[in-house]
Short mmCIF file of C-alpha atoms and ligand atoms in Angstrom, two decimals:
data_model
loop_
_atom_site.label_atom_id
_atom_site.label_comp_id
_atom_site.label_asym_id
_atom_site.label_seq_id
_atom_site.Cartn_x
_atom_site.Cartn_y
_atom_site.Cartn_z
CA UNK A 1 119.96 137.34 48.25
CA UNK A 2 118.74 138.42 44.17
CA UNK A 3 115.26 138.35 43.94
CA UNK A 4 113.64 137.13 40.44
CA UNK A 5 111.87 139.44 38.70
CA UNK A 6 108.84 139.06 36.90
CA UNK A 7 110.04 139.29 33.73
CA UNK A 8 112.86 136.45 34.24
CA UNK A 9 110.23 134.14 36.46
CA UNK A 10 109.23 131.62 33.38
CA UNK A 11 113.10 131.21 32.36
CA UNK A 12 114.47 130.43 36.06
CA UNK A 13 111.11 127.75 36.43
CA UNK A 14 111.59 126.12 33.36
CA UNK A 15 115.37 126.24 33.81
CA UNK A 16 115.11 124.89 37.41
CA UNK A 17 112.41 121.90 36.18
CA UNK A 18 114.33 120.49 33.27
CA UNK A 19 117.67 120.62 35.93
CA UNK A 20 116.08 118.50 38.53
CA UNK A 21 116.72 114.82 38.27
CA UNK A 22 113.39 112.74 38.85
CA UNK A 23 112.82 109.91 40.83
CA UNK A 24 110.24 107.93 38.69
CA UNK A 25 108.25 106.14 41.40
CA UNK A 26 105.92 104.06 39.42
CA UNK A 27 106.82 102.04 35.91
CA UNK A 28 106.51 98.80 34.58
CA UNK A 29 110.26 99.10 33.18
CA UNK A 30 112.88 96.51 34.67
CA UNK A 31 116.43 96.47 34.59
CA UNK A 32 118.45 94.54 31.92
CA UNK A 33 118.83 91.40 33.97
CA UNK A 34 115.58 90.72 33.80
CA UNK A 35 115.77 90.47 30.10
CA UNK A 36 112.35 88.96 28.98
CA UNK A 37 110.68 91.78 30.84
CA UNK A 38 113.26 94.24 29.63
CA UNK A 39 111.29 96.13 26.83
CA UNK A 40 113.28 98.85 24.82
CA UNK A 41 113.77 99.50 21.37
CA UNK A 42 111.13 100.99 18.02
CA UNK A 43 109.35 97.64 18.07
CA UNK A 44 108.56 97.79 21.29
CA UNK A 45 107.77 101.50 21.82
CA UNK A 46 105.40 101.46 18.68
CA UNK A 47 103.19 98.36 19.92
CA UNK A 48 102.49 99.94 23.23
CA UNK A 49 99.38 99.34 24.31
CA UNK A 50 97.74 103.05 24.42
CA UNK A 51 98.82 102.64 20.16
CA UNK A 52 96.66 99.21 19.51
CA UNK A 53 93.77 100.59 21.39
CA UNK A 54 94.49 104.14 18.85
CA UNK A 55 95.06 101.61 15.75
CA UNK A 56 91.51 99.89 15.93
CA UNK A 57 90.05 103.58 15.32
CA UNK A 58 91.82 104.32 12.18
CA UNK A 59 92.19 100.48 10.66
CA UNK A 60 89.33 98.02 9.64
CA UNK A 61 91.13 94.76 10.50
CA UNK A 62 89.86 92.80 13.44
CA UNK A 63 91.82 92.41 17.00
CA UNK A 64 91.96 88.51 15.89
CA UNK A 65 94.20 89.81 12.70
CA UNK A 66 96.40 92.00 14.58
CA UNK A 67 97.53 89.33 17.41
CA UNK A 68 98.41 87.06 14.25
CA UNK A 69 100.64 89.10 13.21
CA UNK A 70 104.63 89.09 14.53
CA UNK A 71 105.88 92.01 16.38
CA UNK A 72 107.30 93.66 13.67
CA UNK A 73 104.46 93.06 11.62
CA UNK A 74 102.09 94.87 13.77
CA UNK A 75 104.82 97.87 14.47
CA UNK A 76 104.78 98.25 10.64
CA UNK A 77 101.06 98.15 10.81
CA UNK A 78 101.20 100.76 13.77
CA UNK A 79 103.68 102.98 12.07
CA UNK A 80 101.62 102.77 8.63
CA UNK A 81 98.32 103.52 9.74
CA UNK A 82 99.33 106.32 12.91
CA UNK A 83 102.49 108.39 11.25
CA UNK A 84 101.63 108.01 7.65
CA UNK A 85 98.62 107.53 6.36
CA UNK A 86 97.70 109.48 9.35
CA UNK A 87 99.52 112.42 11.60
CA UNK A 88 100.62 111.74 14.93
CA UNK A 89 98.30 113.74 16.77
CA UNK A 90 98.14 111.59 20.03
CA UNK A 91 99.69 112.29 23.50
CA UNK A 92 101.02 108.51 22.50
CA UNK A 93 101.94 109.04 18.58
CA UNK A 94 103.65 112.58 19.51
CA UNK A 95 105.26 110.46 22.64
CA UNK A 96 106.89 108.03 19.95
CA UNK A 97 107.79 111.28 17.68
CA UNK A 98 109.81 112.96 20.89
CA UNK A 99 111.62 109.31 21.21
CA UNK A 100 112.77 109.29 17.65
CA UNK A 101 113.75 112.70 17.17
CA UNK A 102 115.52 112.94 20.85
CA UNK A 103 117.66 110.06 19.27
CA UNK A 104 118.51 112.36 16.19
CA UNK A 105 115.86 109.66 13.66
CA UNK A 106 113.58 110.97 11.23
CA UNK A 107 109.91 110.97 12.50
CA UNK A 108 108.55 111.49 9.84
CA UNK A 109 109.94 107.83 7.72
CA UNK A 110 107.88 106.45 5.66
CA UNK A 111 108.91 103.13 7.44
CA UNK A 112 111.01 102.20 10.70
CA UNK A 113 113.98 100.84 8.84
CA UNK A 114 116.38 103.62 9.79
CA UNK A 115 114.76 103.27 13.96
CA UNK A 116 115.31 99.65 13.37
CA UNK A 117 118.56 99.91 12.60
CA UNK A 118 120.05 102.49 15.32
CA UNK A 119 118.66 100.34 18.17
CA UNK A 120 119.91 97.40 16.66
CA UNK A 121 123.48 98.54 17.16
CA UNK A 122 122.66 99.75 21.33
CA UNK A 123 123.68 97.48 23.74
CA UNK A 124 121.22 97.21 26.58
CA UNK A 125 123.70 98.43 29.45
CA UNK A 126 124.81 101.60 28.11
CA UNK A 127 121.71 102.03 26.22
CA UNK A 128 119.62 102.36 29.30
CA UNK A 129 122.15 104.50 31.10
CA UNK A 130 121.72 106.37 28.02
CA UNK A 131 117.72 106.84 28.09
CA UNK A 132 118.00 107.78 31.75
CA UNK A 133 120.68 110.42 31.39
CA UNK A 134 118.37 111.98 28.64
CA UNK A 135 115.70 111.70 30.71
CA UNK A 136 116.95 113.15 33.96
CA UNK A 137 115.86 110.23 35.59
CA UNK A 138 117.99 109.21 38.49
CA UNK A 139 116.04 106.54 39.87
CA UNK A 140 113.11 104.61 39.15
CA UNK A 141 110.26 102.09 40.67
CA UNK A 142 109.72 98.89 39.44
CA UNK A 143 106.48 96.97 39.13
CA UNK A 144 107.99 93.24 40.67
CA UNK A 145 105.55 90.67 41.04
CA UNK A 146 106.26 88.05 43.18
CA UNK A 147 104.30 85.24 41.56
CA UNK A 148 106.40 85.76 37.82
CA UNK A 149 108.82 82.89 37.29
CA UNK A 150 111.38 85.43 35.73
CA UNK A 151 111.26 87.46 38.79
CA UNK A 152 111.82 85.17 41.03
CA UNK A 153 114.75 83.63 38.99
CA UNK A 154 116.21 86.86 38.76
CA UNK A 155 115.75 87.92 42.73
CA UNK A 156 117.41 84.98 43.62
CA UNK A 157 120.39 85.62 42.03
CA UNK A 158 120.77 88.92 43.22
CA UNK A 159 118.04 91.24 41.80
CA UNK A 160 118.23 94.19 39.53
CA UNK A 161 121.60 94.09 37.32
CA UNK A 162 121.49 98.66 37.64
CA UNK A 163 121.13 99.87 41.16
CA UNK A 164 118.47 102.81 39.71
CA UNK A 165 116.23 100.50 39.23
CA UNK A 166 114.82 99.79 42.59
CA UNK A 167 111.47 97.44 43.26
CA UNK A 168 107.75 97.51 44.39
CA UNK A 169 106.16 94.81 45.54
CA UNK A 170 103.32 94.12 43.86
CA UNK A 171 99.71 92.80 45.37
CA UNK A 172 97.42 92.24 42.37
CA UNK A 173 97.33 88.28 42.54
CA UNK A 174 97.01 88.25 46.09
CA UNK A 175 93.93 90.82 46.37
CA UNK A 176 92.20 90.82 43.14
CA UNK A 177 91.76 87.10 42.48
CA UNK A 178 92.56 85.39 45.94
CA UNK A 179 91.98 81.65 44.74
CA UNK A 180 94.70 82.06 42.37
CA UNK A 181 96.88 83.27 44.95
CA UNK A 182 95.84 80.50 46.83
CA UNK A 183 97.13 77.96 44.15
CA UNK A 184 100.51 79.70 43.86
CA UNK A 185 101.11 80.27 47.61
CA UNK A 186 100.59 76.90 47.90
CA UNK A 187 102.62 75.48 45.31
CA UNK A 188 105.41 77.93 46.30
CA UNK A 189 105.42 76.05 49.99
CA UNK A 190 102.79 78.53 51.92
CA UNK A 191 100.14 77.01 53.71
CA UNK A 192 97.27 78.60 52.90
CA UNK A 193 93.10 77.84 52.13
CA UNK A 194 90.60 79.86 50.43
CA UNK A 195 88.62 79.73 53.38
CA UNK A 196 91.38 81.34 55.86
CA UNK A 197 91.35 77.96 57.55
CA UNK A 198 94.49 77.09 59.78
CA UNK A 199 97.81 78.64 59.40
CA UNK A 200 96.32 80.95 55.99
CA UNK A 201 96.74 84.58 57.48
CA UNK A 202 100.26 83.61 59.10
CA UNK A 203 101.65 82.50 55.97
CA UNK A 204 100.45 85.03 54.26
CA UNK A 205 102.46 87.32 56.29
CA UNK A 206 105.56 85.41 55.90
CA UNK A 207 104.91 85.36 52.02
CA UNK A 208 104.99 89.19 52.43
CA UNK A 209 108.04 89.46 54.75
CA UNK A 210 110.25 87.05 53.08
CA UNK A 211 109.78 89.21 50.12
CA UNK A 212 110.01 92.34 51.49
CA UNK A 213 113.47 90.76 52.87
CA UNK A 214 114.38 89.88 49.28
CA UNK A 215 113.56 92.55 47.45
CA UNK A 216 113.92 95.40 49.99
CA UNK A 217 111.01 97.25 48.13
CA UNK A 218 110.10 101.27 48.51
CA UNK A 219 106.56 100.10 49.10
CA UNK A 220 104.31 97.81 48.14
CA UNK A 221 101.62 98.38 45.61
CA UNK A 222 98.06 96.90 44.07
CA UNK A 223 95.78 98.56 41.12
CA UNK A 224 91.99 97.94 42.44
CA UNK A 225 89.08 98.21 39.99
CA UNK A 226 86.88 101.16 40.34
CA UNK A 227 84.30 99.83 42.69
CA UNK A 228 86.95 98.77 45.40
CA UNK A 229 85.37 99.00 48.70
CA UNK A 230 86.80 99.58 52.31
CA UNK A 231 85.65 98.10 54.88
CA UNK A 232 83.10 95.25 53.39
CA UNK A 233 83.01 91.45 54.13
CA UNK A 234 85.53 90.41 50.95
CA UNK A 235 88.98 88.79 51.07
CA UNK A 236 89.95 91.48 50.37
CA UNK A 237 89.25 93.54 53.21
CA UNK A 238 90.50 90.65 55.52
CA UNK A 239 93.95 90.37 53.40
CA UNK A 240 94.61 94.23 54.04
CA UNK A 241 93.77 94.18 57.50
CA UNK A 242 95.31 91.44 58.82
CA UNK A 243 98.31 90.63 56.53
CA UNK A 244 99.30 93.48 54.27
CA UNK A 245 98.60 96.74 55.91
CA UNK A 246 100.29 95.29 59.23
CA UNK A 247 103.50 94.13 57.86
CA UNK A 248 103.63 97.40 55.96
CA UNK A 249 103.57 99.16 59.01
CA UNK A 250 105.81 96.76 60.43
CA UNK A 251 108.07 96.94 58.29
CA UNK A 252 107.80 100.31 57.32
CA UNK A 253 106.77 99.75 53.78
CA UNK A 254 104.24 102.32 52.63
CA UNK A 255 101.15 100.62 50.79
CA UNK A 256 100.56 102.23 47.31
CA UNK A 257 96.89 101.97 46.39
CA UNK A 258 95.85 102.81 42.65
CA UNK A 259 92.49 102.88 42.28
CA UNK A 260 89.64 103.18 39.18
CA UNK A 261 90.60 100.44 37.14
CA UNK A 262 87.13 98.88 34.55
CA UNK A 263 89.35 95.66 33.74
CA UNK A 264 88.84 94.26 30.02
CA UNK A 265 85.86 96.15 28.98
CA UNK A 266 87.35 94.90 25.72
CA UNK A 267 89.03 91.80 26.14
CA UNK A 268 89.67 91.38 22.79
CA UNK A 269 92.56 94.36 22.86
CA UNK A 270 94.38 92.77 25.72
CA UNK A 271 96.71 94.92 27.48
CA UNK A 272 94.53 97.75 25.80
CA UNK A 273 91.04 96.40 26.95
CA UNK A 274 90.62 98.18 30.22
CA UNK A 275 88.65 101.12 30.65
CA UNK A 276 88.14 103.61 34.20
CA UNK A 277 85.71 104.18 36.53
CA UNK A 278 84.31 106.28 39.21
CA UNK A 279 86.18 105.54 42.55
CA UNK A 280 84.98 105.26 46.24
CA UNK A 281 86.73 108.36 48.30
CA UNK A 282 85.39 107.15 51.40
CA UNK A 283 86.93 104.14 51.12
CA UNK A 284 90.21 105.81 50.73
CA UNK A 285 89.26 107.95 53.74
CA UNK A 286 88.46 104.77 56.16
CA UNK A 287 91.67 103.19 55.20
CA UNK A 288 93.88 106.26 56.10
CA UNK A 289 91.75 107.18 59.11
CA UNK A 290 91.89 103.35 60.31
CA UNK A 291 95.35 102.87 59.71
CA UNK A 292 96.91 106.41 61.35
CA UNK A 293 100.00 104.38 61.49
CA UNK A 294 100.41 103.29 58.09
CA UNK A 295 102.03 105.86 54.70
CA UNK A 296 99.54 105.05 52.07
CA UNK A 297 100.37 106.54 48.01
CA UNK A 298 97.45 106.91 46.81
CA UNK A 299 96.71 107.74 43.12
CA UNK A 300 92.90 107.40 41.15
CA UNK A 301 92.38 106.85 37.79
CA UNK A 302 88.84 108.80 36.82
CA UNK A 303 89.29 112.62 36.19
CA UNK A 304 86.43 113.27 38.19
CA UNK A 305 88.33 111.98 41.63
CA UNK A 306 91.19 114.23 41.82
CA UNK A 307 89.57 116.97 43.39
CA UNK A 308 88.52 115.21 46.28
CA UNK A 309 91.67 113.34 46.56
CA UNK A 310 93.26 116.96 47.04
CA UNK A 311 90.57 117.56 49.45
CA UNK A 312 91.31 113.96 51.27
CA UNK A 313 94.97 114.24 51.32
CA UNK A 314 94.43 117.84 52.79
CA UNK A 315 92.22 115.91 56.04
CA UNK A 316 94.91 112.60 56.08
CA UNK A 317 98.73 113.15 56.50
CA UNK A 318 99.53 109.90 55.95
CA UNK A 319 98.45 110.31 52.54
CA UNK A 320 100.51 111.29 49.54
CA UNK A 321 98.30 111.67 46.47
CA UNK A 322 100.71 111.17 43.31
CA UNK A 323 100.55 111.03 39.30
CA UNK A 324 98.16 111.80 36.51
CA UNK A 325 97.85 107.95 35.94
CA UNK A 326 97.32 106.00 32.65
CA UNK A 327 94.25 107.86 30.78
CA UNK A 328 95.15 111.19 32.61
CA UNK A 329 98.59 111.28 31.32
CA UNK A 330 98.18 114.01 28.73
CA UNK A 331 99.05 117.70 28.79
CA UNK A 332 95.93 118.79 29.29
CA UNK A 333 94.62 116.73 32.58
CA UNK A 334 98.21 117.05 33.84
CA UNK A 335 97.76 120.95 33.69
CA UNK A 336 94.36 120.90 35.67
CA UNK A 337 95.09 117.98 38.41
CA UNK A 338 98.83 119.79 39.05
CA UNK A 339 97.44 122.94 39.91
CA UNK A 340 94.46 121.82 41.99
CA UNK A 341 96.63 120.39 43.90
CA UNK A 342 99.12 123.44 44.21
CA UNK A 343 96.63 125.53 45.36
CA UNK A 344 95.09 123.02 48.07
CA UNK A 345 98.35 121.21 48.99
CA UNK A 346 101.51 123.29 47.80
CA UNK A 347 104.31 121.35 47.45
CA UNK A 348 103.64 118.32 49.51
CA UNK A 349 102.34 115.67 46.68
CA UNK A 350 104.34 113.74 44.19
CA UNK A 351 102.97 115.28 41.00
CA UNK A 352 103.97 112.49 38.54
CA UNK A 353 105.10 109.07 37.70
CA UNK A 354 105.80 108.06 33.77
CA UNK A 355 103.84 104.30 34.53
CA UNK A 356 106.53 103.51 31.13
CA UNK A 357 105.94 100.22 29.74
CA UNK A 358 108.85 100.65 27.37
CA UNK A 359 112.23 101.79 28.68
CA UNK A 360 112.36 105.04 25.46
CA UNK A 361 109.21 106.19 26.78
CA UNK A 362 110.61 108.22 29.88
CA UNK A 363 112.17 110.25 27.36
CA UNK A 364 108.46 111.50 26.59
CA UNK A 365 106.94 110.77 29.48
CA UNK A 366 108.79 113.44 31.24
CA UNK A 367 109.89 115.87 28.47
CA UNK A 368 106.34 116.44 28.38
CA UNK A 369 104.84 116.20 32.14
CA UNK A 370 107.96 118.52 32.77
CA UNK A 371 106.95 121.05 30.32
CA UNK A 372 103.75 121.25 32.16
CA UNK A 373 104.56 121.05 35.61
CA UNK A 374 106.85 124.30 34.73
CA UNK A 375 103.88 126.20 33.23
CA UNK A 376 101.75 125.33 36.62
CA UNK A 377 104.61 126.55 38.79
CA UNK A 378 105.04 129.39 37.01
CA UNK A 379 101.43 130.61 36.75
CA UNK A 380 101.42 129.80 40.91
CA UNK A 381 104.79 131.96 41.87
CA UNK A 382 103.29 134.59 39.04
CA UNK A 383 100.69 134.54 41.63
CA UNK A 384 102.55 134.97 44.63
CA UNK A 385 104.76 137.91 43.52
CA UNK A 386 101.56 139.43 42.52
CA UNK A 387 100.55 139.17 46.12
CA UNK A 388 103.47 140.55 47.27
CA UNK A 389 105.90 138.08 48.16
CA UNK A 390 109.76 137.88 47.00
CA UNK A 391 111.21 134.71 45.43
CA UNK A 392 114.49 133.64 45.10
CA UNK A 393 115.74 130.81 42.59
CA UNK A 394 116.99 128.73 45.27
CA UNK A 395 113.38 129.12 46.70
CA UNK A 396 112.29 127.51 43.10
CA UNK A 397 115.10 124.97 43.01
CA UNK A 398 114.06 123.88 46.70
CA UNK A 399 110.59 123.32 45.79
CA UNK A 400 111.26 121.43 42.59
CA UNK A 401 113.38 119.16 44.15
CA UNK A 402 110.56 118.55 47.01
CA UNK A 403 108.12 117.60 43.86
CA UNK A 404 110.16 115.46 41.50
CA UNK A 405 112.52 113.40 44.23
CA UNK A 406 112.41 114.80 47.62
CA UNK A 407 108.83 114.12 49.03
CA UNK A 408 108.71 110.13 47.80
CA UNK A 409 112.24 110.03 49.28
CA UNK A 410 110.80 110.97 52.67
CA UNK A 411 107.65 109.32 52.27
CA UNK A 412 109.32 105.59 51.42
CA UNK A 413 113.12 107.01 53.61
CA UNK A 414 114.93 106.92 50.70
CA UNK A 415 118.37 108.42 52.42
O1 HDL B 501 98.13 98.63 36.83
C1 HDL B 501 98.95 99.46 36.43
O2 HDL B 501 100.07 99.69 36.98
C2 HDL B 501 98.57 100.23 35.17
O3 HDL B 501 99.53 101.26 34.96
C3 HDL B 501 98.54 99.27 33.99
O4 HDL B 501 99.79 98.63 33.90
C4 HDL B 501 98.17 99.93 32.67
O5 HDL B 501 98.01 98.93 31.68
C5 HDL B 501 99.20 100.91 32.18
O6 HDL B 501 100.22 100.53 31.67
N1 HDL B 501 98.88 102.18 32.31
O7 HDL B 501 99.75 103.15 31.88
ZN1 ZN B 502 101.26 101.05 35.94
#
């Protein structure tokens, strides 16, 4: 077997991480057939939601101004004020540069006229094959909601239109605002009560399997605001117990919990109102310790949890940490969180998902999470031939693949 030596180590890492095809396990993309929730294209990509919240901080006008304005008005506005007037600086502006310049379009327009007019001549089938293959994405995770009129349209006629694009079956309604839930269980035929009177518990199990027969997801999934609490005497607590975490052990569904969410801090910005906050690890502990039966993804939002979600995932095998989510998606936080958790876990978390909004934005998303993931591999094996160990690239290659695919295929048994 060849050995690698130093001097070839960063070239055979980097080589080996922009080779491996990713499996994207958390995004809000869908596949064309679910056209409405389909986003792709400049418009789209320039009024994501991390740009309006940047816009307000370099622009005068109000949030009531902006949300009069059409689409293409405020992409105009976007592009104006962030990549002219101003240089794209932001994890997010530089994220829409990468896009634009990956499709061979000049980044540095003084409008989006020329963008505007390439995407207008894609067609959405090939188009997205396109973005993937770019990507090295092979597969991806849907956010499906069950409660969403599209969805439910499109489900029953057969789900997702590109088999890459597989589902996740999302919670929020059901555990974050129960008496909504309540109303649409009910009107969609379940026979449920706010007070858990009668049949409520029962039916909310056979909401859960009926789906989980539908859309055959990799696991199901809920974001839970920062001061989420496990156990205490909410609905909540009473839903997980004895309706979701059951039928995803059942069923064999693991239960993806993303915690640390300060929802609409600013309510005014929408989609770009929310904020973070300081999550409960002992919460996270009781669940995995009460449930030693149930695969739980677990990902946090505030900076300052990640180091004892290393040290938590090190005391719970049944949970796999995963991503620098949302506000930690940027080089630098990506760099620290990946190699805490090489040194206390090696190889057995899932260091990333894109969470892409807007189909393009993998492109991005993982040209630059993979540029760093390579550096923190590197500086580990740099390590471990300084201690003495040989290395071989299928040694890398193996490894790689365990990170970016291999250990969410296990954890959900993805064949
Ligand atoms: O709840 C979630 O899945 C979050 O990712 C939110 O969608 C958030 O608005 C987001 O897009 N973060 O990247
Ligand atoms: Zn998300």
């Amino acid at each position: 077997m060849e050995y690698i030596q130093t001097e070839n180590l960063r070239n055979e890492v980097e080589q080996s991480v922009l080779a491996a095809p990713v499996i994207d396990i958390h995004t809000h993309l869908f596949a064309p057939n679910f056209e409405p929730l389909a986003l792709w294209g400049i418009d789209e990509v320039v009024t994501y939601h991390y740009l309006i919240a940047e816009l307000f901080r370099s622009w005068n006008g109000t949030p009531e101004q902006f949300w009069a304005m059409s689409k293409t008005q405020q992409a105009d506005l976007i592009w104006n004020v962030l990549f002219v007037r101003n240089t794209p600086l932001s994890e997010a502006c530089r994220g829409v540069v990468a896009v634009l310049t990956a499709f061979g379009l000049d980044s540095s327009a003084p409008d989006l006229r020329e963008a505007r007019e390439f995407f207008s001549r894609q067609t959405p089938d090939e188009h997205f094959e396109n973005v993937l293959r770019i990507a090295n994405v092979s597969e991806l995770v849907m956010t499906n909601d069950p409660f969403n009129k599209t969805e439910q349209r499109v489900w029953s006629e057969g789900g997702p239109s590109n088999p890459k694009f597989r589902a996740a079956l999302r919670m929020d309604p059901l555990l974050n605002d129960w008496p909504l839930a309540v109303e649409k269980l009910s009107a969609g035929g379940y026979e449920v009560h706010q007070d858990f009177s009668g049949r409520t518990v029962k039916e909310v199990r056979r909401f859960l399997d009926e789906w989980i027969e539908l859309m055959r997801p990799l696991y199901m999934a809920v974001s839970l605001p920062w001061d989420f609490r496990y156990p205490d005497d909410s609905t909540r607590t009473k839903l997980l117990r004895e309706a979701i975490l059951p039928a995803s052990r059942e069923q064999k569904v693991p239960f993806a919990m993303m915690i640390g969410v300060a929802r609409a801090v600013n309510p005014l910005l929408g989609d770009a109102g929310d904020a973070v906050g300081h999550s409960d690890i002992r919460s996270v502990e009781y669940v995995c310790r009460e449930n030693p039966d149930n695969r739980f993804l677990v990902t946090l939002l505030s900076r300052e949890n990640q180091h004892e979600l290393c040290v938590a995932a090190r005391k719970f095998g049944n949970l796999m940490p995963f991503g620098c989510w949302w506000f930690l998606n940027n080089p630098s936080i990506i760099a620290e969180i990946t190699c805490e958790r090489v040194e206390m876990l090696g190889a057995s978390f899932i260091p990333q998902h894109s969470d892409a909004r807007i189909l393009e934005q993998v492109i991005y998303k993982w040209k630059h999470s993979r540029r760093v993931i390579a550096d923190v591999l590197h500086a580990s094996y740099l390590e471990l031939l300084h201690d003495g160990r040989r290395l071989s690239r299928a040694e890398i290659d193996r490894d790689v693949a365990r990170l970016l695919s291999g250990n969410f295929r296990e954890w959900v048994g993805l064949t």
